[in-house]
Structure formats: structure tokens, C-alpha cells
Short mmCIF file of C-alpha atoms and ligand atoms in Angstrom, two decimals:
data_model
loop_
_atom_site.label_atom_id
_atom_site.label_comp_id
_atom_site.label_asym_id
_atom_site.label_seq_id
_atom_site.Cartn_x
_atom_site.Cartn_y
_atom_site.Cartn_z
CA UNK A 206 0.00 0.00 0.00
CA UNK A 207 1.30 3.34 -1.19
CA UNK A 208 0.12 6.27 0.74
CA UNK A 209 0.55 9.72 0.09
CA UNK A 210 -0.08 12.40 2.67
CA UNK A 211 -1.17 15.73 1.68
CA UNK A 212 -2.54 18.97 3.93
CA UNK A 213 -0.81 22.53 5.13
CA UNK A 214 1.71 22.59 7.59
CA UNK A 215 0.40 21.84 10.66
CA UNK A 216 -2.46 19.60 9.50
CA UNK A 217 -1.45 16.16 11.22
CA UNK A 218 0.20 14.74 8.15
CA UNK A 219 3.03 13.46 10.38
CA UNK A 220 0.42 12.31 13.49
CA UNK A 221 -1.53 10.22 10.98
CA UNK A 222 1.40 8.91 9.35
CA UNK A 223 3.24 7.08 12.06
CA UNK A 224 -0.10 6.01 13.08
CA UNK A 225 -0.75 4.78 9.83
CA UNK A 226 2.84 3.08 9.69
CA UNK A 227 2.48 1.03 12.83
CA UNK A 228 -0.81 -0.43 12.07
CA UNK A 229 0.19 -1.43 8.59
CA UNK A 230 3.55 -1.82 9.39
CA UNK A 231 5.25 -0.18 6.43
CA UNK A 232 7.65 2.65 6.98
CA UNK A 233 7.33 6.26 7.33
CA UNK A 234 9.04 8.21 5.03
CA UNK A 235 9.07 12.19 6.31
CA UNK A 236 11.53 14.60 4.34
CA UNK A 237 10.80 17.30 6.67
CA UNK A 238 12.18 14.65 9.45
CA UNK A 239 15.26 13.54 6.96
CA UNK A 240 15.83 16.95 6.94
CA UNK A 241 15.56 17.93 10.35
CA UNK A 242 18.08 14.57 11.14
CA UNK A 243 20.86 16.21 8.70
CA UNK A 244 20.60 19.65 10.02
CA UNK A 245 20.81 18.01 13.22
CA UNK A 246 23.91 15.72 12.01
CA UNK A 247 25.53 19.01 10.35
CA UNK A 248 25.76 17.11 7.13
CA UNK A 249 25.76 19.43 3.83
CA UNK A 250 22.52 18.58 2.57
CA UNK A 251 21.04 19.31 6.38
CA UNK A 252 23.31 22.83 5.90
CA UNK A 253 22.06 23.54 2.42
CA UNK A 254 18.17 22.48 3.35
CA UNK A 255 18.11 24.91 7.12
CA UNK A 256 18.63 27.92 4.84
CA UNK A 257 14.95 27.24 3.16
CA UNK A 258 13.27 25.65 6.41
CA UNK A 259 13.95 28.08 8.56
CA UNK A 260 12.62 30.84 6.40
CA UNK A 261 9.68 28.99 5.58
CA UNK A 262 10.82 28.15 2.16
CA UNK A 263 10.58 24.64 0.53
CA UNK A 264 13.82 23.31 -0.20
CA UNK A 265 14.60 22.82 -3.84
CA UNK A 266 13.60 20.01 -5.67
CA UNK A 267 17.17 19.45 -6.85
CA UNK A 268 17.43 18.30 -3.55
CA UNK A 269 14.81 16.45 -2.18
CA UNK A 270 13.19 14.45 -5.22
CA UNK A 271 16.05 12.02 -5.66
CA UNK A 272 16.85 11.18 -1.93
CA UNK A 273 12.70 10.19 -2.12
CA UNK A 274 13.16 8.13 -5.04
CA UNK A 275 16.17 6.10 -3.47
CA UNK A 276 14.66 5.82 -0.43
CA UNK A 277 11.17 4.42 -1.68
CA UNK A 278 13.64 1.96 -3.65
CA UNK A 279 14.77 0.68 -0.52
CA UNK A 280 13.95 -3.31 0.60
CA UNK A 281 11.80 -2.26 3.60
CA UNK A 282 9.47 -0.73 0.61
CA UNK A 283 8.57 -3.64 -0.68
CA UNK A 284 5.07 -3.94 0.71
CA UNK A 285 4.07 -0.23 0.75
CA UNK A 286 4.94 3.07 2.65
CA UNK A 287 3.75 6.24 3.84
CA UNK A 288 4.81 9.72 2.40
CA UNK A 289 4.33 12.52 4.59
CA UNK A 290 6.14 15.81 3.54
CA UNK A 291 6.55 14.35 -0.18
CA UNK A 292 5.69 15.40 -3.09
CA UNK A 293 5.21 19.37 -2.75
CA UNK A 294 5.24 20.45 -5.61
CA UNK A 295 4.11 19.34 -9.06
CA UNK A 296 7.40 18.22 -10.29
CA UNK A 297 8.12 16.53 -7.38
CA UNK A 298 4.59 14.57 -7.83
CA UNK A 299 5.49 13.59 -11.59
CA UNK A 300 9.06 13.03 -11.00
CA UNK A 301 7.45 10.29 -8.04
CA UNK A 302 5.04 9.33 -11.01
CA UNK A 303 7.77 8.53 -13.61
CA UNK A 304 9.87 6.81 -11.12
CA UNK A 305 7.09 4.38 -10.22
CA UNK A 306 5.70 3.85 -13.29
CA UNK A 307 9.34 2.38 -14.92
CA UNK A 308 8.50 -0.38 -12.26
CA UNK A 309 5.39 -0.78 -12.83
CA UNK A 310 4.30 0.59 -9.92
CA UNK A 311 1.87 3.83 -8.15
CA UNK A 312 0.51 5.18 -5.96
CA UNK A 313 -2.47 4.05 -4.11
CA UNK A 314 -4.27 7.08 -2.14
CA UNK A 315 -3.46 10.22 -1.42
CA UNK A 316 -5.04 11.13 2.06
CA UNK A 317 -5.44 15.29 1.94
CA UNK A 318 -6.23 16.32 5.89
CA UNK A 319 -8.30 19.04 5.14
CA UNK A 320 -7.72 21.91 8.58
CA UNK A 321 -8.59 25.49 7.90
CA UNK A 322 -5.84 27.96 8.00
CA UNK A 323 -6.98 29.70 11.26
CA UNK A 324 -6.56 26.60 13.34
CA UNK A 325 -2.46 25.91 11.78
CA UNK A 326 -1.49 28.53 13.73
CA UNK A 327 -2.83 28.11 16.88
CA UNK A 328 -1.65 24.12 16.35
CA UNK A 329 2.29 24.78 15.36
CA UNK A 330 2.54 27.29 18.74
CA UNK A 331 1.38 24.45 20.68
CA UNK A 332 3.22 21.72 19.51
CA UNK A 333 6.56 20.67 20.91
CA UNK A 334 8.92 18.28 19.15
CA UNK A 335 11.74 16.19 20.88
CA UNK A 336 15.43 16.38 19.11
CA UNK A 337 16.32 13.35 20.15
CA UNK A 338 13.84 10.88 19.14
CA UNK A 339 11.52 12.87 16.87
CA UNK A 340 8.10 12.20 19.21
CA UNK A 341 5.98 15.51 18.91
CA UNK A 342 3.21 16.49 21.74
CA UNK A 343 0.87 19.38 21.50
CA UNK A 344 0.97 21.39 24.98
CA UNK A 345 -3.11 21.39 24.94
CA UNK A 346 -3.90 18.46 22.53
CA UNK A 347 -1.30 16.07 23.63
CA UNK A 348 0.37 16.89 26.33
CA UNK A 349 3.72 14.99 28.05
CA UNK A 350 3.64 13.37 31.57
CA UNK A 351 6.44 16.12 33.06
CA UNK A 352 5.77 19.47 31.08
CA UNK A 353 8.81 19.46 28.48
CA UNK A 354 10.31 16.58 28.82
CA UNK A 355 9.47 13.64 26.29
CA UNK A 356 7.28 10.78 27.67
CA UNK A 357 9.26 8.11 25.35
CA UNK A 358 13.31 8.95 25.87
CA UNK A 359 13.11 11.69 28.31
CA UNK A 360 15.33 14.42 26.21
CA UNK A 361 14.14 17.86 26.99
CA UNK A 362 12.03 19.13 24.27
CA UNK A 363 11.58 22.52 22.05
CA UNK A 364 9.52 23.86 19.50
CA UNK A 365 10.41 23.89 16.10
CA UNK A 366 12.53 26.86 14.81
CA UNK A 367 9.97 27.14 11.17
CA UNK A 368 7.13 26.40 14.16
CA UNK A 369 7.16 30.80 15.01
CA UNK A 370 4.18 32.57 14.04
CA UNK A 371 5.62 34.62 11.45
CA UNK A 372 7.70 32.11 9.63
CA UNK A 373 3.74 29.58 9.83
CA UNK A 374 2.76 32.29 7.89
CA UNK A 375 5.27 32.10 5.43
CA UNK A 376 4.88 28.82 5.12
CA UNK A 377 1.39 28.81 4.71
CA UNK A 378 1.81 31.19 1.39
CA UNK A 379 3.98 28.49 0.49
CA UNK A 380 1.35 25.82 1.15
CA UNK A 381 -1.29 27.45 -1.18
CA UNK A 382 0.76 28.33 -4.16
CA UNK A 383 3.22 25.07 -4.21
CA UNK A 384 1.27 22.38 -2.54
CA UNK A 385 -1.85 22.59 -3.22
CA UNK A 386 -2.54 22.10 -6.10
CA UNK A 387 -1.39 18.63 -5.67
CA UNK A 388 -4.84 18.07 -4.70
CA UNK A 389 -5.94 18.37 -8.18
CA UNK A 390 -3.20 16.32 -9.59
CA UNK A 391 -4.17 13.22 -7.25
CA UNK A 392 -8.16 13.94 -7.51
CA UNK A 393 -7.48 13.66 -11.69
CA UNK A 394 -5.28 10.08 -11.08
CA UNK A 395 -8.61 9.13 -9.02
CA UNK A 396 -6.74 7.88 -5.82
CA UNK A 397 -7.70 11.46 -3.69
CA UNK A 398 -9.53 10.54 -0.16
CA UNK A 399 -10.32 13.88 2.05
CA UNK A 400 -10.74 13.86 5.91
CA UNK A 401 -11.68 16.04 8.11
CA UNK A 402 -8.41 16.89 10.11
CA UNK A 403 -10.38 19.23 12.37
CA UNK A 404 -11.81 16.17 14.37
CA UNK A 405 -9.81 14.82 17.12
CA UNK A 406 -6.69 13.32 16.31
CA UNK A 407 -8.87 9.43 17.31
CA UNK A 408 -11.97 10.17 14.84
CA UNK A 409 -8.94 11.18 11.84
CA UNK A 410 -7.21 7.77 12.31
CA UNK A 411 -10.74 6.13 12.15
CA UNK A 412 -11.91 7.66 9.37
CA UNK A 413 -8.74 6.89 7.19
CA UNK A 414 -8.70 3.49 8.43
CA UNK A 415 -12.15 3.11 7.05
CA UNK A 416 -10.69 4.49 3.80
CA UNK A 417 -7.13 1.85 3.54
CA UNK A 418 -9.23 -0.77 5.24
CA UNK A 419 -9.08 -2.81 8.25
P1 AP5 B 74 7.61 19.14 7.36
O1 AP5 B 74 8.32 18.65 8.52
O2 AP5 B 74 7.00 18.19 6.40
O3 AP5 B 74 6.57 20.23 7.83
P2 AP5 B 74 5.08 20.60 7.36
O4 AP5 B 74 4.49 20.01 6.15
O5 AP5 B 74 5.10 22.06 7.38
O6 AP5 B 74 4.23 19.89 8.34
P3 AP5 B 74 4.40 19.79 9.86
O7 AP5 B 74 5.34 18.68 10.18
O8 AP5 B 74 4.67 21.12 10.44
O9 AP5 B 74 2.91 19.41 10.22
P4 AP5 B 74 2.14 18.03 10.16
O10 AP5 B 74 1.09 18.11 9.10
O11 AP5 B 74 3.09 16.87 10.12
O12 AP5 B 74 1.38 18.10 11.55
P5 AP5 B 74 1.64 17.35 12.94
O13 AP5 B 74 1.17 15.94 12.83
O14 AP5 B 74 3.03 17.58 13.44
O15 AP5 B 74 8.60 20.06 6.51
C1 AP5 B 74 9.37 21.07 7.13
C2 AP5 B 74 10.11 21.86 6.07
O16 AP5 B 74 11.00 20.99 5.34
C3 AP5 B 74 9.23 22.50 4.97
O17 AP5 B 74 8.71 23.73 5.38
C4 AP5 B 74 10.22 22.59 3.83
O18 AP5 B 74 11.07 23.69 3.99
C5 AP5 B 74 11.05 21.33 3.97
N1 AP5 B 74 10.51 20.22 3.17
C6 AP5 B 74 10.00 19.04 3.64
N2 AP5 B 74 9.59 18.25 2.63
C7 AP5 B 74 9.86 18.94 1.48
C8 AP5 B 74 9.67 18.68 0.12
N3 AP5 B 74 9.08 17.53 -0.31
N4 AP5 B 74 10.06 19.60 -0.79
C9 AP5 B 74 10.63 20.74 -0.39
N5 AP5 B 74 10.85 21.07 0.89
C10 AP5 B 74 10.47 20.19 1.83
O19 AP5 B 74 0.59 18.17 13.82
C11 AP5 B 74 0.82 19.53 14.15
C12 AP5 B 74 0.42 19.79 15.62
O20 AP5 B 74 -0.99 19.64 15.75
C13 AP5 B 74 1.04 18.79 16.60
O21 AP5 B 74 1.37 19.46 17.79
C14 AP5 B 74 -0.06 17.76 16.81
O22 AP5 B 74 0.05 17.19 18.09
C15 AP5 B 74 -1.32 18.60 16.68
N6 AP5 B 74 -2.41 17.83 16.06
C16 AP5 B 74 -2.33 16.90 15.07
N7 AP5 B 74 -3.55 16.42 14.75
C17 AP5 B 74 -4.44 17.08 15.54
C18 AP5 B 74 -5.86 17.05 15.70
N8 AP5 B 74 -6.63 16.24 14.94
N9 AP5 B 74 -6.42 17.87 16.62
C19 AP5 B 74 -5.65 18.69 17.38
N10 AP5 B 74 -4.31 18.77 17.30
C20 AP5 B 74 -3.70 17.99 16.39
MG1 MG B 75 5.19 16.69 10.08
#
């Protein structure tokens, strides 16, 4: 099962997804997280991507498409995986596309989580990620046992440097003139599925269980 998740920043893409992962046990793939791990790691492609994060900025497909391609090409792919950050952009979507197709292969469903843009904002200053192990809590939503400190490894944890107001914004303008119009591209291959992401984070994973099946 190939699984595609689309929605702004902020919508749950990554909350779903691991969800999604465990339960049907195929990995999840997250370039914002790959990302985040090489800025972390100080490697150049983590130097060359914080430039365009932490403005808001998507990161250049130069950059990202074939590190998704190799990765998707991987043996723990064989049965399926979950996208979350990937594609972004058009290209991206028909570079993904042509890969796939050589092998005879695409993509299943693309899962948009549909969350107005009102609500991002007010979700990205509440959320809290930890460095170390890449868990992420929401201080009102989902909140941590000790305030700040991660319930699974215990590393102290801090909000996201593209999570400030100002740079949500940014990447919100982003959203609507890159992303979006993904949705069109998926509804026209016929695999699009759209969920409420305003529901609580239980009744989203319901709902796209009912869509990928028990
Ligand atoms: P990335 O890490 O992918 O960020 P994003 O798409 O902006 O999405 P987020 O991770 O911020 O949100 P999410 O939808 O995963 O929401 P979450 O589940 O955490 O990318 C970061 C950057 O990397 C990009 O800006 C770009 O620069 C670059 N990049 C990455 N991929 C790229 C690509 N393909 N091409 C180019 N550049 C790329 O939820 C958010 C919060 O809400 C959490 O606190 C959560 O607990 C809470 N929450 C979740 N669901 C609910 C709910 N139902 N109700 C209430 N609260 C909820
Ligand atoms: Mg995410």
C-alpha cells in the first residue's frame, strides 16, 4: 500500500502517518524529518536544506526528489509506505510518477487532511517536538507526563525553529501556491480521499482506516 499524505503545515500529516505506519507496518518516510536529522547531524545537505526551512521556504527540488526516489527503492518498501512531507510540488509529484511507473508501480491514495488555515497557527505554537527521538506532543492536545520533557526517551524538548508565528505564515503562502494544487493532480489520477483533520486526532485515524481498510 502506497500512501501519500497531503494537507498545510500543521495539518497532522506526520500524526496520521506514524499512526498509519504502525498499524500497517510499512515505513514512514518524512523529508521534513530527513531533513531535520541532517541539520541536526551538520551534514551538507542538512546545511544547504536549514537555509529554506527556517525561512519557511521549501527546499529545492534538486534536492529532495532524488533522496525520495532512493529511499522508496529501498527493501523495507517492498510492501508499501507512507509519504508525509513528499511530493510538494508538481514536479516533485510527476518526478514520483515517472519513477514508479518504470516499475510498474503507483501510488495508491493520497489522504489530503483538510484543517482550515486559522486553526495551523494556533496548532504549530502548541506543539513541541523532541530532538532526540523525533516524538511531537501538543501542549493542549497532547500533552507529556512532566511538562517538556518527552514521555518516550526523556530528552528535553523545544519547538520547532519554522514552528514561530511569522515564519507559519510564510509557510502557509507556500502551502497554497506550491502544494496545493497537488490536490488536483491526485483527484485527476482518481486515488484522492479527504478527511476532516479538524476532528480529534482518534476520529482522523478512524476515518482513514475506514478508507485503507481494516
Ligand atoms: P515538514 O516537517 O513536512 O513540515 P510541514 O508540512 O510544514 O508539516 P508539519 O510537520 O509542520 O505538520 P504536520 O502536518 O506533520 O502536523 P503534525 O502531525 O506535526 O517540513 C518542514 C520543512 O521541510 C518544509 O517547510 C520545507 O522547507 C522542507 N521540506 C519538507 N519536505 C519537502 C519537500 N518535499 N520539498 C521541499 N521542501 C520540503 O501536527 C501539528 C500539531 O498539531 C502537533 O502538535 C499535533 O500534536 C497537533 N495535532 C495533530 N492532529 C491534531 C488534531 N486532529 N487535533 C488537534 N491537534 C492535532
Ligand atoms: Mg510533520
Amino acid at each position: 500500500m502506497k500512501i501519500i499524505m497531503l494537507g498545510a503545515p500543521g495539518a497532522g500529516k506526520g500524526t496520521q502517518a506514524k499512526q498509519i505506519a504502525d498499524k500497517y507496518n510499512i515505513p514512514h518516510i518524512s523529508t521534513g524529518d530527513i531533513f531535520r536529522a541532517n541539520m541536526k547531524a551538520g551534514t551538507e545537505l542538512g546545511k544547504k536544506a536549514k537555509g529554506y526551512i527556517d525561512h519557511g521556504l521549501l527546499v529545492p527540488d534538486e534536492l529532495t526528489v532524488d533522496l525520495v526516489i532512493d529511499r522508496v527503492a529501498e527493501n523495507d518498501c517492498l510492501n508499501g509506505y507512507v509519504l508525509d512531507g513528499f511530493p510538494r510540488t508538481i514536479p516533485q509529484a510527476e518526478c514520483l510518477d515517472q519513477a514508479l511507473s518504470l516499475k510498474g508501480e503507483k501510488i495508491d491514495y493520497a489522504i489530503n487532511i483538510e484543517v482550515p488555515d486559522e486553526d495551523i497557527v494556533n496548532r504549530m505554537s502548541g506543539r513541541r517536538a523532541c530532538p532526540s527521538c523525533g516524538a511531537t506532543y501538543h501542549i493542549v492536545h497532547i500533552p507529556t507526563k512532566v511538562e517538556g520533557v518527552c514521555n518516550r526517551c526523556g530528552s528535553k524538548l523545544v519547538l520547532r525553529d519554522d514552528d514561530k508565528p511569522e515564519t507559519v505564515k510564510r509557510r502557509l503562502d507556500v502551502y497554497h501556491k506550491q502544494t496545493k494544487p497537488l490536490i488536483d493532480y491526485y483527484e485527476n489520477k482518481k486515488v484522492l480521499m479527504v478527511v476532516d483533520g479538524t476532528q480529534d486526532m482518534e476520529r482522523v485515524f478512524n476515518t482513514i482506516v475506514k478508507i485503507l481498510g481494516a
